[in-house]
XYZ file of C-alpha atoms in Angstrom:
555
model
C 55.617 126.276 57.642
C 53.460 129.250 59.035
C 49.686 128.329 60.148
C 46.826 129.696 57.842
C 46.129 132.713 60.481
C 50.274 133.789 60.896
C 50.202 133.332 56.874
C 47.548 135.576 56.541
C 48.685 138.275 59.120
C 52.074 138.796 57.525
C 50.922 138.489 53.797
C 48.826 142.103 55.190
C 51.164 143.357 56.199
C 53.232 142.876 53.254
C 50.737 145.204 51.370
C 50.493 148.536 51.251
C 47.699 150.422 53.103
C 45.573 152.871 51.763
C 43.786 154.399 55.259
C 40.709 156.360 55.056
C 39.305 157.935 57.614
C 35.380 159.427 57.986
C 34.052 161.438 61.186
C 30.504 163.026 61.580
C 30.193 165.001 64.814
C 26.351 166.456 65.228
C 26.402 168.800 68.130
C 23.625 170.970 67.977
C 19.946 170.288 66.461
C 18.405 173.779 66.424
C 16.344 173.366 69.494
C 14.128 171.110 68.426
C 15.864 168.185 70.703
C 18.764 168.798 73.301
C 22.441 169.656 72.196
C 24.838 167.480 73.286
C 28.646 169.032 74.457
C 31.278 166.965 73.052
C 30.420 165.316 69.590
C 32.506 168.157 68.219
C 35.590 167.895 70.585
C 35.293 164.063 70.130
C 35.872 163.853 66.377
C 38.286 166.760 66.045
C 40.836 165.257 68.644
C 40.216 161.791 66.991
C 40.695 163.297 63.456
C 44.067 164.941 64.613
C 45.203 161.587 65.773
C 44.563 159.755 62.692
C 45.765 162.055 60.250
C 49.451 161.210 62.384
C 48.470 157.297 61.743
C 48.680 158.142 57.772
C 44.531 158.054 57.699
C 43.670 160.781 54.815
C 40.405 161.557 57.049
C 37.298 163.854 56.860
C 35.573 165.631 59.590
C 32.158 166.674 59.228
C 30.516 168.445 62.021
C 26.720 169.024 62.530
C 25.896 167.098 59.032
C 22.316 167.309 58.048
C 20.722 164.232 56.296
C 22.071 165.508 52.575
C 25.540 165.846 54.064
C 25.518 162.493 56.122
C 24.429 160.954 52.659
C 26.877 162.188 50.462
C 29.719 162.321 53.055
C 29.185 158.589 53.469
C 29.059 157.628 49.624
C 32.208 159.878 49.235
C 33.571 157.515 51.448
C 32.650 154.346 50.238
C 33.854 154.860 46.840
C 37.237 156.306 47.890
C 37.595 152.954 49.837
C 36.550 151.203 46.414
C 38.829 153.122 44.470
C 41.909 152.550 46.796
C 45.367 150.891 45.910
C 46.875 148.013 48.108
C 44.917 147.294 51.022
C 42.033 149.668 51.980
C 41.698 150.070 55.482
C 38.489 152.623 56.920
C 37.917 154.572 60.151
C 34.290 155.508 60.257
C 32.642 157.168 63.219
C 29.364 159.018 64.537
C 28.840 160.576 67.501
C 25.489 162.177 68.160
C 21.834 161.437 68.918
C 20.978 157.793 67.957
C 17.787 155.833 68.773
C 15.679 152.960 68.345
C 12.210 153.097 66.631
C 10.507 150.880 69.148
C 7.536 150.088 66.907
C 10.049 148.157 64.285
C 13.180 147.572 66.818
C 15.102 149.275 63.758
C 18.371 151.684 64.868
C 18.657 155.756 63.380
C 20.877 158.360 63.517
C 19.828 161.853 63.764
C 20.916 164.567 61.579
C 21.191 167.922 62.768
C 18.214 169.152 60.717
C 15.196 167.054 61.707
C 12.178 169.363 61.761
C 10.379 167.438 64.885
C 10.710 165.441 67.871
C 7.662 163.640 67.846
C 7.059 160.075 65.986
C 7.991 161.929 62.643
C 11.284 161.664 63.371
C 12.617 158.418 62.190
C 11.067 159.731 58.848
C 14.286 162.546 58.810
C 16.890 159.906 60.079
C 18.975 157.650 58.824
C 19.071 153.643 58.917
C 21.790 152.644 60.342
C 21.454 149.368 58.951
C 21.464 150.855 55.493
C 24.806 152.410 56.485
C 26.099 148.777 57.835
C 25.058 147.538 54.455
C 26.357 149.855 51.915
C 29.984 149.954 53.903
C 29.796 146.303 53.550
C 28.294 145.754 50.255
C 30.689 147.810 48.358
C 33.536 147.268 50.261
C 34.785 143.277 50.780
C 38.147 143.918 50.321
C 38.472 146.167 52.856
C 39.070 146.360 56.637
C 36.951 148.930 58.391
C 36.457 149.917 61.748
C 32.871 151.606 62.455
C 31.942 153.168 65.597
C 28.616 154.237 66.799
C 28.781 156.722 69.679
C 24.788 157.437 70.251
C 22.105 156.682 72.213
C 21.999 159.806 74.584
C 19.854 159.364 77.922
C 18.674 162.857 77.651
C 16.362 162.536 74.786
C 12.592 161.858 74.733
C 10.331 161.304 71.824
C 7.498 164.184 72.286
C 3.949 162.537 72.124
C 4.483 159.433 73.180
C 6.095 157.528 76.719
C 8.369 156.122 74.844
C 11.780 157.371 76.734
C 14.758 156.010 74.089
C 17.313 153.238 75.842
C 19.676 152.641 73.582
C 20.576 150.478 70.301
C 18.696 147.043 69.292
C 20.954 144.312 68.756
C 22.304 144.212 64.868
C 24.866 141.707 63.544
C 28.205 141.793 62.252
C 29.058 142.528 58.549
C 31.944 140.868 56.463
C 35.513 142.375 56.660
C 34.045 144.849 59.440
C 34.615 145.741 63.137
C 31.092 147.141 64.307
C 31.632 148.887 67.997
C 28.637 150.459 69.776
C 29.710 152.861 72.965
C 26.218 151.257 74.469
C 24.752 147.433 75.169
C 22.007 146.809 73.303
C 18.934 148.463 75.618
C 21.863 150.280 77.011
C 22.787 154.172 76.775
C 25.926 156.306 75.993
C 27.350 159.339 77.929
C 28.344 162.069 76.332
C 31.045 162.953 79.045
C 32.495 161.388 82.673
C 33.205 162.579 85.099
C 37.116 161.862 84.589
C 36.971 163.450 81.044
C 34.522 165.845 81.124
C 35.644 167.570 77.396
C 34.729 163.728 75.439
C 32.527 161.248 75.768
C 34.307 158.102 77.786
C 34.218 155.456 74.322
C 35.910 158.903 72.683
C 38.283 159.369 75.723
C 39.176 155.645 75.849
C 40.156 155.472 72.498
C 42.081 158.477 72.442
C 43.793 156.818 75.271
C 44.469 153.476 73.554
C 45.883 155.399 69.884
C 48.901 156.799 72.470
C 50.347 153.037 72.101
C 51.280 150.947 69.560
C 48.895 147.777 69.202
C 49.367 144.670 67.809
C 45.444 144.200 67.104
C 41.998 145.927 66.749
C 40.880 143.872 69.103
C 43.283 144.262 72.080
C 42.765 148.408 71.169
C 39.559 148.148 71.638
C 39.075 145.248 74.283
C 40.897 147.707 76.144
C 39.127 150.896 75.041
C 36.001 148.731 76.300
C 37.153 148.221 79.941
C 38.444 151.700 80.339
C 34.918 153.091 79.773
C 33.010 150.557 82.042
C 35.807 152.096 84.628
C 34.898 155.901 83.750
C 31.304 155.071 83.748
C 31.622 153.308 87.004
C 29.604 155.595 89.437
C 26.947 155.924 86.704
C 23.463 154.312 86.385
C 23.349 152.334 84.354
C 27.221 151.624 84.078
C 28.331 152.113 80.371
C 29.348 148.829 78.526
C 30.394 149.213 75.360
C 29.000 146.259 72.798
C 31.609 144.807 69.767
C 30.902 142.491 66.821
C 33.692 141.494 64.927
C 34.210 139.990 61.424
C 36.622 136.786 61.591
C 39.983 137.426 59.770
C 39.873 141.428 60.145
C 43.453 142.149 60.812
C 43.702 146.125 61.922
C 46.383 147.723 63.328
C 45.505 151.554 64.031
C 48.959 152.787 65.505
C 51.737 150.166 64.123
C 54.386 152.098 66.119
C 57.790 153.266 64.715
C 60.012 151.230 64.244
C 57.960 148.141 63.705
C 58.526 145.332 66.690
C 58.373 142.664 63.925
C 62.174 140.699 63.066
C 63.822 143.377 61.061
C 63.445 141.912 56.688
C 66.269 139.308 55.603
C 68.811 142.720 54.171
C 68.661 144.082 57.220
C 69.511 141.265 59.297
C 72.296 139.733 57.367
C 73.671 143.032 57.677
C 74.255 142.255 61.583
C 73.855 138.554 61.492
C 71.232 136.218 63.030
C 72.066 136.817 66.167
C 72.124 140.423 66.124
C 68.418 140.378 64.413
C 67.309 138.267 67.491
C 69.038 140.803 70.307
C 67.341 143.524 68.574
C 63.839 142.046 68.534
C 64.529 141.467 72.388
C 65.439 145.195 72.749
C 62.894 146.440 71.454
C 59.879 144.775 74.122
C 59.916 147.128 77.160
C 59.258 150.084 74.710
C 56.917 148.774 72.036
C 54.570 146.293 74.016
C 52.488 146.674 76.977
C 52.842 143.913 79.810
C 48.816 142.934 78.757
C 50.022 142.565 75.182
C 49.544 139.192 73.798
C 51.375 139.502 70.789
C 54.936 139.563 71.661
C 55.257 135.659 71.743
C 53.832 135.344 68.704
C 56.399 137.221 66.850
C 59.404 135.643 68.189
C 57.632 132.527 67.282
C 57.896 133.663 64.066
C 61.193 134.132 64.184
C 63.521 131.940 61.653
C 65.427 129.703 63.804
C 67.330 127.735 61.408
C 69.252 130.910 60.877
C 70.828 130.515 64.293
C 73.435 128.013 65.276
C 72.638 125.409 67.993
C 73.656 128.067 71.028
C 71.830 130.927 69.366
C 68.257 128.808 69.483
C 68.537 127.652 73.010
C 69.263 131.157 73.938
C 66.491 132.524 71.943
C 64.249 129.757 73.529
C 64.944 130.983 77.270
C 64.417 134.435 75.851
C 61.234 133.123 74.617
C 60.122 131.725 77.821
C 60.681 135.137 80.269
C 58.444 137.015 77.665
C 56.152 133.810 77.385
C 56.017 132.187 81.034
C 52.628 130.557 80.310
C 50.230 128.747 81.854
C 49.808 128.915 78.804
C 48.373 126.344 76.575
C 44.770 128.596 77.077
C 43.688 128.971 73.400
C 40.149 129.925 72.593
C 38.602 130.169 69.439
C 37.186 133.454 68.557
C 33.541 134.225 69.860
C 30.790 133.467 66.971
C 32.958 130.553 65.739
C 30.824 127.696 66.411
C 31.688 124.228 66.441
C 30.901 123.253 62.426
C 27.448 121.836 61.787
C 25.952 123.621 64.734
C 24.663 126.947 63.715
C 26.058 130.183 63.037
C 27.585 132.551 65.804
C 27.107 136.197 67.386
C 30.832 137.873 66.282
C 30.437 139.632 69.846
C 34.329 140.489 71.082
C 32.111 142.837 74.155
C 33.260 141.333 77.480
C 30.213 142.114 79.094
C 30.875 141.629 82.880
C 34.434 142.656 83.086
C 34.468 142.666 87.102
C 33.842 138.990 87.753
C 35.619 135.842 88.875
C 35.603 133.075 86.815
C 32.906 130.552 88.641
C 34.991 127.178 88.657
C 37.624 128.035 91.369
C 39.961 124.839 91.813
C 40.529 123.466 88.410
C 41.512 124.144 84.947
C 38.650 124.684 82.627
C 36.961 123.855 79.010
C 34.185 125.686 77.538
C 32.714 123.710 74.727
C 29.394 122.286 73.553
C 28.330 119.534 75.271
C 25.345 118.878 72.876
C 27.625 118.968 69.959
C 30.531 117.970 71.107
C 31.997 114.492 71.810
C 29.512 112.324 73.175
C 26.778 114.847 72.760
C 23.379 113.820 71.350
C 24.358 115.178 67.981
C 27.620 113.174 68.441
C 26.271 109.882 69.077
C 27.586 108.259 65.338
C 31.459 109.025 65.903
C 31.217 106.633 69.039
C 32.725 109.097 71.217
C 31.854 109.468 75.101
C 31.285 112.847 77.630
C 34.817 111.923 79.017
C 36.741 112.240 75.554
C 39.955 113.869 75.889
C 38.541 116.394 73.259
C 36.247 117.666 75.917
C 39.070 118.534 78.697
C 41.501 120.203 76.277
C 41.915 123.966 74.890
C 41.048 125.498 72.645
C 37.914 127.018 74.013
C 34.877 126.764 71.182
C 32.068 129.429 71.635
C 28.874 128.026 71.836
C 26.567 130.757 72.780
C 24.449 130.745 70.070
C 24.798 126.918 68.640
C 21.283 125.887 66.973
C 19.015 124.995 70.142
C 14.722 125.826 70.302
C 15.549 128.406 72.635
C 13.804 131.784 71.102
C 16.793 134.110 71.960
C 17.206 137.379 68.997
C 20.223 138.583 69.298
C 21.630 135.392 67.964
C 21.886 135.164 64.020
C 18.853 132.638 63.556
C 16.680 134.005 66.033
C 17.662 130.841 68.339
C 20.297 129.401 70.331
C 21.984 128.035 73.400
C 21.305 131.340 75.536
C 24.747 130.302 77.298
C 27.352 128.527 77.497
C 28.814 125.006 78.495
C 31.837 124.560 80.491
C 33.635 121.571 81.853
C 35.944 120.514 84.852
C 38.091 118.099 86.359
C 39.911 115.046 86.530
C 37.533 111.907 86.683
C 33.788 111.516 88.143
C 33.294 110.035 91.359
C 29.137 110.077 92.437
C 27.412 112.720 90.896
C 30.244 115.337 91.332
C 33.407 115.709 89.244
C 36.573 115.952 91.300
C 40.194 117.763 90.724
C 43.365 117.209 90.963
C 43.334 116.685 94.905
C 40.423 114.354 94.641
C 38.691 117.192 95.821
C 34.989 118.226 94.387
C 35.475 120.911 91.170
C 33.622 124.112 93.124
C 31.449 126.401 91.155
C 31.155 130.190 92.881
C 29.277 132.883 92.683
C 30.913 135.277 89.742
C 29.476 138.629 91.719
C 27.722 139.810 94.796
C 24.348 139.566 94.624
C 21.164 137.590 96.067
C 20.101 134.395 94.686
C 16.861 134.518 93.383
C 15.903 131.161 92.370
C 16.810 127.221 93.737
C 14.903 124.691 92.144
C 15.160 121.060 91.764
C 15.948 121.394 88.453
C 19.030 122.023 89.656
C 18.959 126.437 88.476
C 20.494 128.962 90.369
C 19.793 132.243 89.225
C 22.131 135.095 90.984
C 20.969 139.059 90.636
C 24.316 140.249 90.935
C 24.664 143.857 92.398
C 25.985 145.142 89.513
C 21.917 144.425 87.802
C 23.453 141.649 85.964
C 21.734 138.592 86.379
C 22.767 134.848 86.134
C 21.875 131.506 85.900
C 23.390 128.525 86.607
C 22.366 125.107 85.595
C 23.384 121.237 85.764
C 25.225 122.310 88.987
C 24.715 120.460 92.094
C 24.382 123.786 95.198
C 25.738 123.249 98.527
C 23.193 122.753 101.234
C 23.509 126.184 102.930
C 22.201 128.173 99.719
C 18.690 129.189 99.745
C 16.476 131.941 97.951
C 17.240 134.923 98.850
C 20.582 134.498 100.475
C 23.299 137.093 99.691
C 26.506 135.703 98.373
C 29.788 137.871 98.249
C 31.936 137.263 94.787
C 33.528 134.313 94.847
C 31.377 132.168 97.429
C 30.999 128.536 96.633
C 27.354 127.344 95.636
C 27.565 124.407 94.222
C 29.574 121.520 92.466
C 30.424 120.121 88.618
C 27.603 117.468 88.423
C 25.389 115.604 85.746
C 22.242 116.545 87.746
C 18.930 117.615 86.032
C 15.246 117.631 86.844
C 16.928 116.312 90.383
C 18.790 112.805 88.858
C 21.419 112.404 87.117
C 20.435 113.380 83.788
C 22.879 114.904 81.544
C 26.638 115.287 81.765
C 29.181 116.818 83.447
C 28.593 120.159 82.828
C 28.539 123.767 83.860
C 25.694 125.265 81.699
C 26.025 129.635 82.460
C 24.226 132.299 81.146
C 23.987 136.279 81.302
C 21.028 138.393 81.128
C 20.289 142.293 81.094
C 17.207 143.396 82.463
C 15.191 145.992 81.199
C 12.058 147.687 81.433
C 11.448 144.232 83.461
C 12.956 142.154 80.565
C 15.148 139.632 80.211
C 17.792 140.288 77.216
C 20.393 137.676 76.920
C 24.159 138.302 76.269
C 27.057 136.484 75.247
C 29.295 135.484 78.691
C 32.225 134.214 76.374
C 34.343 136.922 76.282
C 33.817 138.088 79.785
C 34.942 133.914 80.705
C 37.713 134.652 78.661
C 39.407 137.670 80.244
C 38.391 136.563 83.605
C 39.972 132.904 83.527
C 42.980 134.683 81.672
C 43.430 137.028 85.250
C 43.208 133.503 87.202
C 45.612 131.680 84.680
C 47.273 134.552 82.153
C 46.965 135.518 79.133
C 45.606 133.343 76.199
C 45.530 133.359 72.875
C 42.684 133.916 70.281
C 42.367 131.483 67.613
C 40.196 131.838 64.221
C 38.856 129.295 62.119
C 41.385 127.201 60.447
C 43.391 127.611 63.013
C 44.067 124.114 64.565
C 45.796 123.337 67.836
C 46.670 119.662 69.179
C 44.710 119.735 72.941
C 46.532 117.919 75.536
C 43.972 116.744 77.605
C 43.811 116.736 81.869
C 41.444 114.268 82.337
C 41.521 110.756 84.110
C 40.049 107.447 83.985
């Protein structure tokens, strides 16, 4: 019997998609604020692409507000109206900015009248777009892509110098991808690609290949522009909030790498079905793509004969080598009981090393979680098997009285926990090798803080800043010390407030400074995809999802 999320993958794809595609390009704004060179080039090469992915698609450059308006409503009800499965493309590329008075997001048309404070009167809420695709649309799956928030505007009349995006939240049955962090800007070209912008270039890039998931497009689209930004200052991250079961696969490839239906393989017999699925992997999947696996999974095995499956099983294992029991749930999906999550897929420091360098690792809550103060009737301990076995369960933003707005409810964890190790001995926790789990610096940078309260705080070179806390530092590190990536600081301990108060924990977090401001991100993803380059790849669960842990701790 198929798990809930394999049921629910195939029974979409077992529908018929009705793809609709929307693109608004502004380019040029009369004078009254600066043109921009590629909006135009962007959406025309990405229209061209989807109309060859079966998207019926419309391109709309230089759209004033009445245009915008009824382009988008035109849109939304042909998405309503659709047969089968509705699946949307939407995506603006232009001037963008944040009102800094109300922290509220706009998009510019091309024919605003002024460039002074006035201006958010003439633009558009891009929350009210958010909403309306959402509102009217729950049945389908939409991708919507906000390429904005130029450097080179200025609001005339004020100091205010526009830095990109506030923080919004994700919307149900939607994929929400800004080319920009929150506080962050966009490019409108690179070096590298000097005719797009480098989120339009990236994607272009990724639509070239079949891909088994939005996510994997764009997790990739993501990392390609942080590496065609990478001279630039700031360096362009690219921020994603994701919907949990959005299943969206832009270019499905031809012919599909799923097991060919039951006709077609009784026509060549169970065996022959199986060879062909193997043929087809060098052409149809990339070596990073985690889907591969999955579908031989799914293959039928009682159709094979007792030589047939242990073949298919060693077949299984070359494409499949492991580690890999590494399951994580997907980010946002808390732990139940204990808030509600950021849907944030952006890996936001794709450069680092993961900090725990000699031992397998578990992120989970450890206030929740087994043994955690809100634990405390189920009788469980800190050293339940529970706590040292996959799946990974974000707990970013889990209900804590830490003021923190990007998060949902205005409040959360501002990081995230992670454990190590076999067994305890002191006030360190110790691997395999009895030796003491080592916690390292993720970047280069210079440590900025060392207190007794056991906090580390690292300004990594990139301008990333981090903190870590609950870990016991080696005796060499002092303020102001510069650490190269991967240098040991400390140790997995229970140490707080200098005792040993709390438990064996790893407690990380990731910041963003600007204008002199701390703005806290989500480090989940970026743990993800760096432990996944120490151990390989992983695999994403979503809620409902269940996995039996097999835990590496010791007595």
């Amino acid at each position: 019997m198929l798990d809930g999320g394999v049921a629910a993958r195939l029974e979409a794809e077992m529908v018929p998609e009705t793809r609709i595609a929307l693109l608004i390009g502004n380019k040029s704004y009369g004078g009254i604020i600066p043109p921009l060179d590629n909006p135009i080039n962007d959406i025309d090469s990405i229209a061209a692409k989807l109309r060859v992915l079966d998207f019926d698609t419309t391109v709309l450059p230089d759209a004033t507000f009445r245009d915008t308006d009824r382009a988008i409503k035109q849109y939304v009800r042909k998405l309503r109206e659709a047969e089968g499965r509705p699946v949307g493309f939407f995506w603006y590329t232009g001037h963008g900015l944040m009102d800094p008075r109300t922290h509220t997001n706009y998009l510019i048309p091309t024919d605003i009248t002024t460039s002074g404070p006035a201006i958010f009167d003439e633009s558009i809420g891009l929350e009210q777009i958010l909403d309306l695709l959402s509102r009217d649309n729950q049945n389908a799956a939409q991708i919507v892509a906000f390429d904005a928030s130029r450097p080179n505007l200025t609001i005339e009349g004020t100091d205010f110098v526009p830095v990109g995006f506030a923080a919004t939240h994700a919307r149900a049955g939607m994929v929400v991808l800004f080319a920009s962090s929150p506080g962050r800007p966009a490019y409108d070209e690179s070096q590298a690609a000097p005719d797009h912008s480098p989120l339009a270039f990236a994607l272009l890039e990724g639509l070239e290949r079949p891909s088994p998931h939005h996510a994997m497009l764009l997790t990739l689209a993501i990392e390609r522009v942080v590496e065609l930004t990478k001279k630039r200052s700031p360096v362009q991250q690219p921020h994603l909030l994701v919907s949990p079961m959005v299943e969206i696969r832009l270019n499905r490839g031809d012919p599909s790498p799923r097991v060919p239906p039951p006709a077609a393989a009784d026509e060549k017999g169970a065996s022959g079905a199986m060879t062909a699925v193997i043929r087809e992997v060098p052409s149809q999947h990339q070596p990073r793509d985690p889907s591969l696996p999955e579908i031989l999974r799914e293959f039928d095995l009682t159709r094979l004969s007792e030589g047939e499956r242990s073949q298919f099983k060693e077949l299984l294992a070359k494409v499949d080598p492991g580690p890999s029991s590494f399951t994580y749930y997907a980010p946002g999906l808390l732990l139940p009981g204990s808030g509600v999550g950021l849907r944030d897929m952006t890996n936001h420091a794709p450069d680092i090393v993961f900090p725990i360098s000699n031992a397998e690792a578990y992120v989970n809550s450890q206030l929740y979680g087994a043994g955690g103060r809100f634990d405390s009737a189920n009788g469980r301990g800190q050293f339940d098997s529970a706590n040292y076995a996959y799946p990974w369960r974000d707990n970013f933003c889990e209900l804590r009285s830490f003021a923190i707005s990007v998060c949902p409810q205005g409040r959360g964890h501002q990081g995230v926990d992670i454990r190590a190790g076999l067994r305890p001995v002191g006030d360190v926790m110790v691997n395999r090798d009895n030796e003491p789990v080592e916690i390292v610096a993720v970047e280069e940078g210079v440590i900025t803080t060392l207190t007794k309260n056991t906090t580390v705080t690292l300004r990594g070179s990139s301008g990333r800043e981090w903190r870590y806390i609950a870990m016991k530092p080696v005796q060499s590190l002092a303020r102001g010390a510069r650490v190269r990536k991967g240098q040991l600081l400390g140790y997995m301990s229970n140490l707080m407030g200098g005792g040993p108060q709390t438990t064996f924990h790893l407690h990380i977090e990731l910041r963003t400074i600007v204008d002199g401001k701390a703005h806290f991100l989500s480090p989940y993803m970026a743990l993800v995809r760096a432990y996944e380059r120490r151990f390989g790849p992983g695999r994403m669960l979503q809620e409902g999802e269940l996995q039996i842990g097999v835990s590496t701790l010791r007595r």
